[in-house]
Coordinates of C-alpha atoms in Angstrom, one line a residue:
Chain G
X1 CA 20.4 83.9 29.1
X2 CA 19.3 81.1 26.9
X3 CA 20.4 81.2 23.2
X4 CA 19.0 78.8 20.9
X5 CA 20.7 76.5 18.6
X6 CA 18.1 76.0 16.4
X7 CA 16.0 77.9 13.9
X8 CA 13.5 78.4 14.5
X9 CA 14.2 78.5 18.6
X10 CA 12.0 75.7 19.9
X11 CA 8.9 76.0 22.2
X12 CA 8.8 74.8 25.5
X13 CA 5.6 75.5 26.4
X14 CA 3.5 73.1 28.4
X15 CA 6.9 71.2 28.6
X16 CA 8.1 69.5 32.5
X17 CA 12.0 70.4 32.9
X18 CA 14.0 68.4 34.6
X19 CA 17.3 70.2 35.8
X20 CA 20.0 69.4 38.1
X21 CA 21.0 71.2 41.3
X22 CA 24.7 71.7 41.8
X23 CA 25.2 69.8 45.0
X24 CA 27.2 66.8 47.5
X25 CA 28.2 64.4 45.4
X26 CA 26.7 65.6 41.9
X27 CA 24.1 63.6 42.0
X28 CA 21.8 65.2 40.3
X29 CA 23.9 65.9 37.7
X30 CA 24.8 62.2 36.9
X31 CA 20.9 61.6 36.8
X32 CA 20.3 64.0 34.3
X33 CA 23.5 63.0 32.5
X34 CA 21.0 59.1 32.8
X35 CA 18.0 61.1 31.4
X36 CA 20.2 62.4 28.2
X37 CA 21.7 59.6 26.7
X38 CA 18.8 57.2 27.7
X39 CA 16.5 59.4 26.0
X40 CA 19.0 60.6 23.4
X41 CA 17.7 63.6 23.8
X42 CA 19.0 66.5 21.0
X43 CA 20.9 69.8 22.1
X44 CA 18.5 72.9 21.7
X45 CA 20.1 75.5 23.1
X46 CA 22.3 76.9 25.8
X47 CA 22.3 79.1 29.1
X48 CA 24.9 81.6 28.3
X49 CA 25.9 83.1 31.7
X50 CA 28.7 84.4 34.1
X51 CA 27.4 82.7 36.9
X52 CA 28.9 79.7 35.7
X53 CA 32.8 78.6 35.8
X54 CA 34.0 78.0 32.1
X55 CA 34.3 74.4 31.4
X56 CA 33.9 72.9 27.6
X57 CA 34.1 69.5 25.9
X58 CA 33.5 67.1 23.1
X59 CA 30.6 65.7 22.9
X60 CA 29.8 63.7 26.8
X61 CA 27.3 61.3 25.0
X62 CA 28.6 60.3 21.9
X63 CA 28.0 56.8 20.5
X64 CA 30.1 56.8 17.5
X65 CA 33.1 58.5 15.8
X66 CA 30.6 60.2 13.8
X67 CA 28.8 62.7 16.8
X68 CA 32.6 62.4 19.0
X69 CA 33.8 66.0 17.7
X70 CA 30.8 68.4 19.0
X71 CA 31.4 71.0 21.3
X72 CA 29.7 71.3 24.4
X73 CA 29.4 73.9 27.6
X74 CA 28.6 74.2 30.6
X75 CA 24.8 74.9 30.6
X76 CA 22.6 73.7 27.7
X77 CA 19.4 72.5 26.9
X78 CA 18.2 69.1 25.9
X79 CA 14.5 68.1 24.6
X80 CA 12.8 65.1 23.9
X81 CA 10.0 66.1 21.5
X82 CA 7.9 63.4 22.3
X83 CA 7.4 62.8 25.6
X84 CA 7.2 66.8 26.1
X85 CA 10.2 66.7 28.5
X86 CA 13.2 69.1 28.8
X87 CA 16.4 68.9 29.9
X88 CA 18.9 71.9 31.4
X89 CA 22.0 70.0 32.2
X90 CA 24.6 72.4 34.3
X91 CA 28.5 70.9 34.4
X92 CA 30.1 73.7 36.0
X93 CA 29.8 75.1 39.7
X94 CA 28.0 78.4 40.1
X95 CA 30.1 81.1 40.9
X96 CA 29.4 82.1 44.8
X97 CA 29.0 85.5 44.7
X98 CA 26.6 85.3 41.7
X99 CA 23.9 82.6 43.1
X100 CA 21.4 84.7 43.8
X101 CA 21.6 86.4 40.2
X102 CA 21.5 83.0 38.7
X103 CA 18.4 81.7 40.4
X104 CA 16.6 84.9 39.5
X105 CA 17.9 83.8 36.0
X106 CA 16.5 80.2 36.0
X107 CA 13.2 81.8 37.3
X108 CA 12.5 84.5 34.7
X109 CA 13.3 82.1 31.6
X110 CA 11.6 78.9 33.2
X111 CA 8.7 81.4 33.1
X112 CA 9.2 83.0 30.2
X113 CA 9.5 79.7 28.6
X114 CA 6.0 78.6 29.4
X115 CA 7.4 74.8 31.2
X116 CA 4.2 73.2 32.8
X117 CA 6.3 72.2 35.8
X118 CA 9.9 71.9 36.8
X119 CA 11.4 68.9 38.6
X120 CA 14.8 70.2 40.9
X121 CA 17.3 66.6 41.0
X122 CA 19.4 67.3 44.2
X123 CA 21.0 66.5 46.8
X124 CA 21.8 67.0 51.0
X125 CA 24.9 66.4 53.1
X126 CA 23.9 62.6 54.8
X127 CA 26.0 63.7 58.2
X128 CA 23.6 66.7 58.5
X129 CA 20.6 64.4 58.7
X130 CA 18.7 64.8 62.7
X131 CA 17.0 62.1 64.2
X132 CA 13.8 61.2 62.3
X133 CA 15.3 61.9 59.1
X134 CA 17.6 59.1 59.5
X135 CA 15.1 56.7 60.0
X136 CA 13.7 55.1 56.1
X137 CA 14.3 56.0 52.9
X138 CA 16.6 58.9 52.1
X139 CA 14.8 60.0 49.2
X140 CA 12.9 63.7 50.0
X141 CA 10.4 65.9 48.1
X142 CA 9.0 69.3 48.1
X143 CA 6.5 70.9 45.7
X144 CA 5.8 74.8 45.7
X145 CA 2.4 75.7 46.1
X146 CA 1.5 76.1 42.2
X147 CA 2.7 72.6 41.8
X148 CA 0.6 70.8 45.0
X149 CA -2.7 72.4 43.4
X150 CA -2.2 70.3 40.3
X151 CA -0.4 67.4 41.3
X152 CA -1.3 66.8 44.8
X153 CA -3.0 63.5 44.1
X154 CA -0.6 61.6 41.7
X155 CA 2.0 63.2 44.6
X156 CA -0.3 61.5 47.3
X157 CA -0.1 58.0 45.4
X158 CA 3.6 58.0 45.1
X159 CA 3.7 57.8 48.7
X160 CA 6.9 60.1 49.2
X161 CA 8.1 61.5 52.1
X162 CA 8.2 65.4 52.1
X163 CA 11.5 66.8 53.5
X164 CA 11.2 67.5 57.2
X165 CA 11.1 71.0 58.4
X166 CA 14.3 70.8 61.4
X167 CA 14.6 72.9 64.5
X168 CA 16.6 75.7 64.4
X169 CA 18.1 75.0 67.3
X170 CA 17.7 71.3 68.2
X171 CA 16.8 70.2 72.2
X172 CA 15.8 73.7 72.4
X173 CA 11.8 74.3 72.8
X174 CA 11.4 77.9 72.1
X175 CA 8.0 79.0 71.3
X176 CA 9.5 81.4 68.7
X177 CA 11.6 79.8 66.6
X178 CA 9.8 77.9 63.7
X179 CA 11.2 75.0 62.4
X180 CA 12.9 75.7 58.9
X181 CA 13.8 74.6 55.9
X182 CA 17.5 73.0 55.6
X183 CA 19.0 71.7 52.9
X184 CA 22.8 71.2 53.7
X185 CA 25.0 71.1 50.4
X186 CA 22.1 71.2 48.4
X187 CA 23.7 74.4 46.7
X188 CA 20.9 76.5 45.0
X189 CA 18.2 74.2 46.1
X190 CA 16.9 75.9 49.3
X191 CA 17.2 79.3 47.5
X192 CA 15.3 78.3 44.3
X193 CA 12.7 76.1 46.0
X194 CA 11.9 79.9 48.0
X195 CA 12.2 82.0 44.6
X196 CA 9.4 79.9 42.5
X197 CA 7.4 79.4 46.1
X198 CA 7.3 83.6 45.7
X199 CA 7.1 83.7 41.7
X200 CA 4.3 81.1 41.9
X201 CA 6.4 78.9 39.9
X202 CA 4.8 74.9 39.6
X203 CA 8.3 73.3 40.9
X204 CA 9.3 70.0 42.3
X205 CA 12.4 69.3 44.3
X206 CA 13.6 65.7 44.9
X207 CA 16.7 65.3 46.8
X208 CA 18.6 62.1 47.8
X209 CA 20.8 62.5 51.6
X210 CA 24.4 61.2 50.4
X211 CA 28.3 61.8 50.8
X212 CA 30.8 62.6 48.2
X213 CA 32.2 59.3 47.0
X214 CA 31.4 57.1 44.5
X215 CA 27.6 58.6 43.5
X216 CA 26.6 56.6 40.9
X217 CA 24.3 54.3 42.6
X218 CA 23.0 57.4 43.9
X219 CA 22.0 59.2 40.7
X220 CA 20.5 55.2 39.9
X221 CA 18.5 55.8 43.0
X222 CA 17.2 59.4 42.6
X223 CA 16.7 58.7 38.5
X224 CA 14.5 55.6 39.0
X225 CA 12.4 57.5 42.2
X226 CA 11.6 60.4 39.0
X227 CA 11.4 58.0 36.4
X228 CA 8.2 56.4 39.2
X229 CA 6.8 59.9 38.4
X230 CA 7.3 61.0 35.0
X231 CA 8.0 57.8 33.4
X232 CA 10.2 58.6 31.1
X233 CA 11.0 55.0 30.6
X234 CA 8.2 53.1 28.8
X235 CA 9.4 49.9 31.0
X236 CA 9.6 51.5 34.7
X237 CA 12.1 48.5 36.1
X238 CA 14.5 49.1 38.8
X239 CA 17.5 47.2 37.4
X240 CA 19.9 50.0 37.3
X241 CA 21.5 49.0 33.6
X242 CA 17.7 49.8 31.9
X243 CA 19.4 53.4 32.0
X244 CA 22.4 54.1 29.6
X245 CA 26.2 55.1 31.2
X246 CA 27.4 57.9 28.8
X247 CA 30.9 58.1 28.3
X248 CA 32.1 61.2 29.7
X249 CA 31.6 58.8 32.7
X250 CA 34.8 56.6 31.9
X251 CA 38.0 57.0 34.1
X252 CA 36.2 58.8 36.7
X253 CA 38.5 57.2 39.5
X254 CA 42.0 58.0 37.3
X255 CA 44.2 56.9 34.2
X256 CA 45.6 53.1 33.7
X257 CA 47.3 51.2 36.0
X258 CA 50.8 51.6 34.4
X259 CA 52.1 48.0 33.5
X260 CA 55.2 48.8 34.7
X261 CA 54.1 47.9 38.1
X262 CA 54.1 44.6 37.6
Chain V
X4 CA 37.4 62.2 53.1
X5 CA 39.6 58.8 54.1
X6 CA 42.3 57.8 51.6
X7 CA 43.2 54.1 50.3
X8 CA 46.1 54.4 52.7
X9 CA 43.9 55.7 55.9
X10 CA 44.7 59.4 56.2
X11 CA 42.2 61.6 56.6
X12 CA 42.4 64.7 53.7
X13 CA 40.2 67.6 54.1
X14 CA 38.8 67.8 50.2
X15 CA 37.5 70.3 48.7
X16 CA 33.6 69.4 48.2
X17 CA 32.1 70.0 44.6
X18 CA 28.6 71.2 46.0
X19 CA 28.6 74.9 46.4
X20 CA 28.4 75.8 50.1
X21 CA 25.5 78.2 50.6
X22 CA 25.2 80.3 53.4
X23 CA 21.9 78.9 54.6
X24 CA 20.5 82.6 56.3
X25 CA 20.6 85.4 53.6
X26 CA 22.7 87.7 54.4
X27 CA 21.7 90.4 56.7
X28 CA 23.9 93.0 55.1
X29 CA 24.5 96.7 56.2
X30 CA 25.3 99.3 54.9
X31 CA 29.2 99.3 55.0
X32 CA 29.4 95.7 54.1
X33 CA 27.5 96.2 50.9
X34 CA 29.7 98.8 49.8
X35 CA 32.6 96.3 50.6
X36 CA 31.4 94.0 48.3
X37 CA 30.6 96.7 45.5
X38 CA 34.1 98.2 45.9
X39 CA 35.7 94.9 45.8
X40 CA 33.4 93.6 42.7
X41 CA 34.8 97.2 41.0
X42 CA 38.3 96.4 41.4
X43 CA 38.0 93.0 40.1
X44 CA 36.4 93.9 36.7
X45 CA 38.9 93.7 34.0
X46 CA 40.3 96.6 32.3
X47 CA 41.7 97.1 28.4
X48 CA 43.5 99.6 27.7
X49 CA 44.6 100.4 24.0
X50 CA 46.7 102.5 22.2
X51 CA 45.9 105.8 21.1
X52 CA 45.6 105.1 17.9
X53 CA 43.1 102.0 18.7
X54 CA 40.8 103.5 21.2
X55 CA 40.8 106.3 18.9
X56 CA 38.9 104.2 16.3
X57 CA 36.8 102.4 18.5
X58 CA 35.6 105.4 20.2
X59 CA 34.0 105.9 16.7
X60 CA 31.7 103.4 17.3
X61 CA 33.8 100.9 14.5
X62 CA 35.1 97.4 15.8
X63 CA 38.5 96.5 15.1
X64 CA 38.7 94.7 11.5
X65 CA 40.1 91.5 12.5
X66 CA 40.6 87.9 10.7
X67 CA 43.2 86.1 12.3
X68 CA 43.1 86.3 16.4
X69 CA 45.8 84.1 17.5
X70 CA 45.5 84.2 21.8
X71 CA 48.4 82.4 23.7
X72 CA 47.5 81.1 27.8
X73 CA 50.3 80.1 29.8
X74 CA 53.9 80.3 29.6
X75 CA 54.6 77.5 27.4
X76 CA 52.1 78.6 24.5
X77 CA 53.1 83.1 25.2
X78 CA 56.9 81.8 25.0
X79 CA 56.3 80.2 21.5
X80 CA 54.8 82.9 19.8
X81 CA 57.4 85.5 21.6
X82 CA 60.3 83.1 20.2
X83 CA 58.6 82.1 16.8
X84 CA 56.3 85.2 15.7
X85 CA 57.1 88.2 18.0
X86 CA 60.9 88.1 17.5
X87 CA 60.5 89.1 13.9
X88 CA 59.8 93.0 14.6
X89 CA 56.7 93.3 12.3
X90 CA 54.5 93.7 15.5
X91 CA 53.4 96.2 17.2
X92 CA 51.9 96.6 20.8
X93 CA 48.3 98.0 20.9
X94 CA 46.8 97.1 23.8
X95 CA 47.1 95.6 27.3
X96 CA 44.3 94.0 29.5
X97 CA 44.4 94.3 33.5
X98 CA 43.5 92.2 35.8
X99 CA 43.4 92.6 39.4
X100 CA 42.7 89.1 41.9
X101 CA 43.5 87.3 45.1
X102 CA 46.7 86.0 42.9
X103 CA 47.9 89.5 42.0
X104 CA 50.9 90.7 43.9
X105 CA 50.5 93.6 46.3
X106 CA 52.2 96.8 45.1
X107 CA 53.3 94.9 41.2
X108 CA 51.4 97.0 39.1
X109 CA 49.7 95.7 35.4
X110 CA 53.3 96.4 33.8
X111 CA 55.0 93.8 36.2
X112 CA 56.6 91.2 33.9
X113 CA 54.6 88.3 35.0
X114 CA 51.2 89.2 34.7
X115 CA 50.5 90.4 31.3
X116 CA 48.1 90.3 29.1
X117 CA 49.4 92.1 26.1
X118 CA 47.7 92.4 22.4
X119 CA 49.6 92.5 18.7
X120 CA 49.0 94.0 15.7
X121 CA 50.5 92.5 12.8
X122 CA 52.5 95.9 10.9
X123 CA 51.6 94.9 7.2
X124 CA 48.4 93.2 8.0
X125 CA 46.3 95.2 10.7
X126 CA 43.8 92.1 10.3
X127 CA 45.7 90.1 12.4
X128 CA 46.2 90.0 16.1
X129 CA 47.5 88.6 18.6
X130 CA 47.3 88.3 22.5
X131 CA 49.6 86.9 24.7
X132 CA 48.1 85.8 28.4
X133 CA 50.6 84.4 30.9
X134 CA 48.7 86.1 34.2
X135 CA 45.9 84.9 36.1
X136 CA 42.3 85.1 35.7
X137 CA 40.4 84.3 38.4
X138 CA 37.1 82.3 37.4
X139 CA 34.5 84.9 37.8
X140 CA 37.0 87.1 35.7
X141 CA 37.3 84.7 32.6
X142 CA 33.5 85.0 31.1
X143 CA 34.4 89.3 31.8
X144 CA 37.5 89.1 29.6
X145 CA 36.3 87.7 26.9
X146 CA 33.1 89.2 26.4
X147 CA 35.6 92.3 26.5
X148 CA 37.9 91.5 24.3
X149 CA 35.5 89.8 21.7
X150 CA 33.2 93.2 21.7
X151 CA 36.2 94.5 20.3
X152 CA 36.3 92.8 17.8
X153 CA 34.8 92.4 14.5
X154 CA 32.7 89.4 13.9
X155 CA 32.5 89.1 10.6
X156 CA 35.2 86.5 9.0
X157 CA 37.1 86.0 11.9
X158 CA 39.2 83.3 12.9
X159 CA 40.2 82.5 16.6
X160 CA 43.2 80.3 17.0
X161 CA 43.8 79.3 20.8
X162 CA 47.6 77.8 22.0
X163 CA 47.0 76.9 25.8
X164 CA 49.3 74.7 28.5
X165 CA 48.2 72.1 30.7
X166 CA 49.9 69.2 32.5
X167 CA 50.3 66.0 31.2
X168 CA 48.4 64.9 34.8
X169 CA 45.2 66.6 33.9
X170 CA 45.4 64.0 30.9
X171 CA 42.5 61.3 31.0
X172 CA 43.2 58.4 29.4
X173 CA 42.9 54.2 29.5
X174 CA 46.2 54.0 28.6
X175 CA 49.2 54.0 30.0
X176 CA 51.1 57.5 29.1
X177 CA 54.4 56.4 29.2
X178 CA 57.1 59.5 29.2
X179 CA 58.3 59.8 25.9
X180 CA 54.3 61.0 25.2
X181 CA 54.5 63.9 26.2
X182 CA 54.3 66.6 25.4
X183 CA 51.7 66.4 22.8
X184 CA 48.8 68.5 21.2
X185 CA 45.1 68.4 21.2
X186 CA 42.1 70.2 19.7
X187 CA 38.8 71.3 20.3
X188 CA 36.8 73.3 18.1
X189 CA 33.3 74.9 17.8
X190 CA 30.7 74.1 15.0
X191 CA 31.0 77.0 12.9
X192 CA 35.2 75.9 12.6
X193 CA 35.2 74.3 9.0
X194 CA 38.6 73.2 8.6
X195 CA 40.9 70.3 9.8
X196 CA 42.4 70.5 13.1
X197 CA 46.3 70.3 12.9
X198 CA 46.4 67.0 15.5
X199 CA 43.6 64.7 17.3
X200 CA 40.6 66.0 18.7
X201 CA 40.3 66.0 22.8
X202 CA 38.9 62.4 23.9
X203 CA 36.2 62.2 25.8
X204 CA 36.1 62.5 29.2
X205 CA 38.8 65.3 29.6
X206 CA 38.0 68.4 29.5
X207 CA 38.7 72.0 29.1
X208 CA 38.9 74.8 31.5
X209 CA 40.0 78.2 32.2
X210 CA 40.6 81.2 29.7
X211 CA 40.1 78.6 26.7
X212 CA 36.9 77.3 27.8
X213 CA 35.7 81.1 27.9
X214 CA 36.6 81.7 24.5
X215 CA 35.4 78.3 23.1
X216 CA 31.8 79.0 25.2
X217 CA 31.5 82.5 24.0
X218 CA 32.7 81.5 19.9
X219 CA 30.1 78.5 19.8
X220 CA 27.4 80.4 20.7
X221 CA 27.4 83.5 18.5
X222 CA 29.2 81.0 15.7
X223 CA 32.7 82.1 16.1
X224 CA 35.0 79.8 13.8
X225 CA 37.5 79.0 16.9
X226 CA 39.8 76.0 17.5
X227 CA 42.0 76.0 20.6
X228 CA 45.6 73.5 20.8
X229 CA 45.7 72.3 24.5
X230 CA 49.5 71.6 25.4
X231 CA 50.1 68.3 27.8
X232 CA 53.5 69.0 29.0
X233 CA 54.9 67.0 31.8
X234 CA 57.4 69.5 32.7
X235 CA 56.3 72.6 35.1
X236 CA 57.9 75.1 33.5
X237 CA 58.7 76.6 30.4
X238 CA 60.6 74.2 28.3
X239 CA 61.6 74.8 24.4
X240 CA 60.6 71.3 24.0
X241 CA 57.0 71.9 24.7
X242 CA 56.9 75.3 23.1
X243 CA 57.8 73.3 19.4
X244 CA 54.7 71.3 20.1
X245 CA 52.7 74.1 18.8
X246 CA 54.3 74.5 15.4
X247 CA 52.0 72.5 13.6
X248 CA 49.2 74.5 15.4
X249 CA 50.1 77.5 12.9
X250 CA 50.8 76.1 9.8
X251 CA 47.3 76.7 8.6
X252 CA 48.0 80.4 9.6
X253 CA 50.6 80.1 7.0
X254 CA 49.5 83.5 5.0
X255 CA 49.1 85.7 7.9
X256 CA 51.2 84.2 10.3
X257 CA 55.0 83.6 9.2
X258 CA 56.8 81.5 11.5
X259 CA 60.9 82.8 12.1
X260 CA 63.3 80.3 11.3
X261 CA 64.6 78.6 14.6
X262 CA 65.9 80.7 17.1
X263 CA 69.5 80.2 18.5
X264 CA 69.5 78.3 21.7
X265 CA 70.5 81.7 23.7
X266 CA 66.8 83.4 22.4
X267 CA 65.4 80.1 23.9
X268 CA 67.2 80.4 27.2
X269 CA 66.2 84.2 27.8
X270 CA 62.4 82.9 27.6
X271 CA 62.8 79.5 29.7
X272 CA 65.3 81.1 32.2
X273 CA 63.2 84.2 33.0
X274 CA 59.7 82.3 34.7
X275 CA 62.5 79.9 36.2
X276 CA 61.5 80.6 40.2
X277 CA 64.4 79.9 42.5
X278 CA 62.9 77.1 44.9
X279 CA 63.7 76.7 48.6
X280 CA 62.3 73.7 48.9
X281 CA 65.6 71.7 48.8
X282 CA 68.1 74.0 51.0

């Protein structure tokens, strides 16, 4: 459940929220992690919930010594007034068994909430890719219903690439199968893409096909394909650095190199 | 996943493997889950006494929770606070998960979860955790134990282990580091933390990240002491590392004058597992 931070609780109506999916590589975490501290956005609120694994912090973006000791958890929300954009940054897995009850969550407060439209960041498994998905770009979309009514256009100008429907059986040709939706290590993606397609939700997935690795470039890739969207950034430029590292991304790969060694 | 050196390791992927179909489910496998999802929810059980009072519909008065996680931070207060006799038992949590040993009930010595009440002071109490909580159990137990309690005025003090290798830093830790202390604590905590705060980009997890969650968002004042040891098990070394941690519980916490070294061997000796690994 979302419990504010402020007082009075702030609106979110006619607000676009971005939020990450759990998946490969945590990519759409790291972009939203981008958004944040780019935007400096300011803490609003948090998603209280058992569906998440308890994980806490000081503060992931701080700048100074001042803003260093501030406590942070594994589901809050960010906004940035201004540009009518909100952020729900998840650092925590989802708890397996209790998916299901946390997509029905998301649903009922993005609705309840009054958000104009909701961008997904995610990502698939790269391996799982078939044969014309490897070919081009490995950027993907796909819009519910609600959303194509109202954004169909500006979609049509980007020029993206919709994520391909695959056989459910491949080299098979049976009339009765229908080619399905797959999204590999996308976590919640599939699932909440289907929820606001029935809850008539206006929602936007983009997904990136990666492996687990180093994913920073990646969260640089699927950040800037947004940014060609929302522009968040007054400056749209595809130089990576335009966007700022916070420092809860120091020391991702380990401590030191003891100088012992040498 | 290939390593520097070329092996191939089998790692444990961070996106959250959904089964792609929903489930068809019958009948009997729904009840499977529902049975299993029963005997997993956590249990408190308290004293007559207690349970008589909160079966009145009153929360326990409370201003001083002091919870211990893991055997370094349980051993300290059993060897520094607990030994002094002006405790009392009230209350034990149960826990039942994939780590739990078949047949070993709740009363087995090495999964307890056991609560405190101070005999002079009824205001203060403590809990000592040394089992495990499996991590859809975690946000369970502390909404639990914390609806319990009584809001108002409270203090939570947290003592928790962890290993030195969990330890983030730039630097170089060189041994004679550890172990050392570090805090985190939530908005509405007004004083000074005893030591450093936790740098950026380590973080918290487990039963102290539960209780640090569930205190920041209804304004709990809460700071937890996170223990990097670089030993693996109980060690009276480590366990003096949280000294400082209750000097600011000074009035309602009374710290026993050092134990002889034989109190301090009945606590290390007793988690000490015999290993096979080098017959």
């Amino acid at each position: 459940m979302f419990i504010s931070s402020q007082n009075p609780p702030p609106s979110f109506k006619d607000f676009t929220l971005v939020l990450p999916a759990v998946a490969v590589g945590n990519v759409g975490q790291l972009a939203v992690d981008l958004i944040v501290s780019t935007l400096n956005m300011s803490r609003v609120g948090y998603i209280h919930t058992d569906c998440l694994i308890p994980m806490t912090g000081n503060n992931p973006y701080t700048t100074c010594k001042d803003d260093a000791e501030e406590l942070h958890t594994p589901a809050e929300v960010y906004t940035a007034a201004g540009l009518k954009t909100a952020v729900l940054q998840i650092r925590a897995p989802i708890i397996q068994t209790k998916s299901k009850k946390f997509r029905q969550l998301l649903v009922s407060w993005i609705k309840a909430s009054g958000f104009s439209r909701t961008v997904v960041l995610s990502s698939s498994h790269a391996y799982q890719r078939d044969d014309q998905q490897l070919k081009g770009t490995p950027l993907r979309y796909l819009v519910t219903p609600a959303l194509l009514k109202v954004s169909a256009v500006a979609l049509e100008e980007l020029g993206w690439r919709e994520m391909e429907r695959v056989a459910a059986f491949p080299g098979l040709t049976d009339a009765d199968t229908d080619p399905r939706l797959h999204v590999p290590g996308g976590g919640i993606t599939k699932g909440l893409y289907m929820d606001s397609c029935a809850a008539d939700l206006p929602l936007a997935v983009l997904l990136l096909f990666c492996s687990e690795g180093d994913n920073i470039p990646d969260a640089f890739t699927l950040v800037n394909h947004l940014n060609d969207w929302l522009h968040l950034l007054d400056n749209p430029s595809q130089k990576p650095n335009k966007w700022k590292i916070p420092t809860s991304w120091s020391l991702l790969f380990g401590n030191g190199i003891p100088p012992a060694l040498f | 996943m290939a390593t520097f050196f070329g092996e191939v390791l089998s790692v444990y992927s961070r996106a959250v493997e959904e089964d792609e179909e929903e489930l068809d489910e019958n009948e009997e496998d729904e009840e499977i889950r529902r049975e299993l999802e029963e005997k997993r929810e956590v249990h408190l059980h308290w004293s007559p006494e207690v349970s008589e009072s909160l079966k009145s519909g009153s929360k326990l008065p409370c201003s001083d929770f002091l919870l211990a996680v893991g055997h370094n931070a349980a051993g300290f207060l059993s060897v520094y606070v607990l030994g002094s006799e002006s405790w009392d038992a009230v209350g034990h949590a149960s826990v039942w998960n994939e780590r739990s040993r078949a047949g070993a009930g709740t009363t087995s010595e090495e999964s307890v979860c056991v609560f405190y009440r101070h005999k002079n002071n009824p205001s203060v109490l403590i809990c000592q955790t040394t089992c495990y909580i499996a991590e859809d159990q975690l946000f369970q137990w502390t909404e639990k134990v914390f609806d319990v309690l009584q809001h108002r005025q409270l203090n939570v003090t947290v003592l928790s282990d962890s290993s030195v290798a969990e330890y983030k830093t730039s630097d170089y830790l060189c041994g004679s580091s550890a172990p050392f202390l570090r805090s985190l604590h939530t908005a509405a905590f007004s004083g000074q933390p005893v030591c450093q705060s936790l740098e950026q980009p380590n973080i918290i997890t487990g039963l102290p990240a539960a209780v640090l969650n569930h205190c920041e968002v209804h304004r709990v004042a809460t700071v937890v002491y996170q223990c990097y040891s670089d030993v693996t098990g109980p060690d009276s070394v480590t366990m003096e590392t949280f000294k400082p941690a209750l000097t600011k519980l000074g009035k309602s916490v009374q710290l026993n004058p050092p134990p002889s070294t034989d109190v301090l061997r009945k606590f290390v000796r007793t988690t000490n597992l015999p290993s096979n690994l080098y017959i």
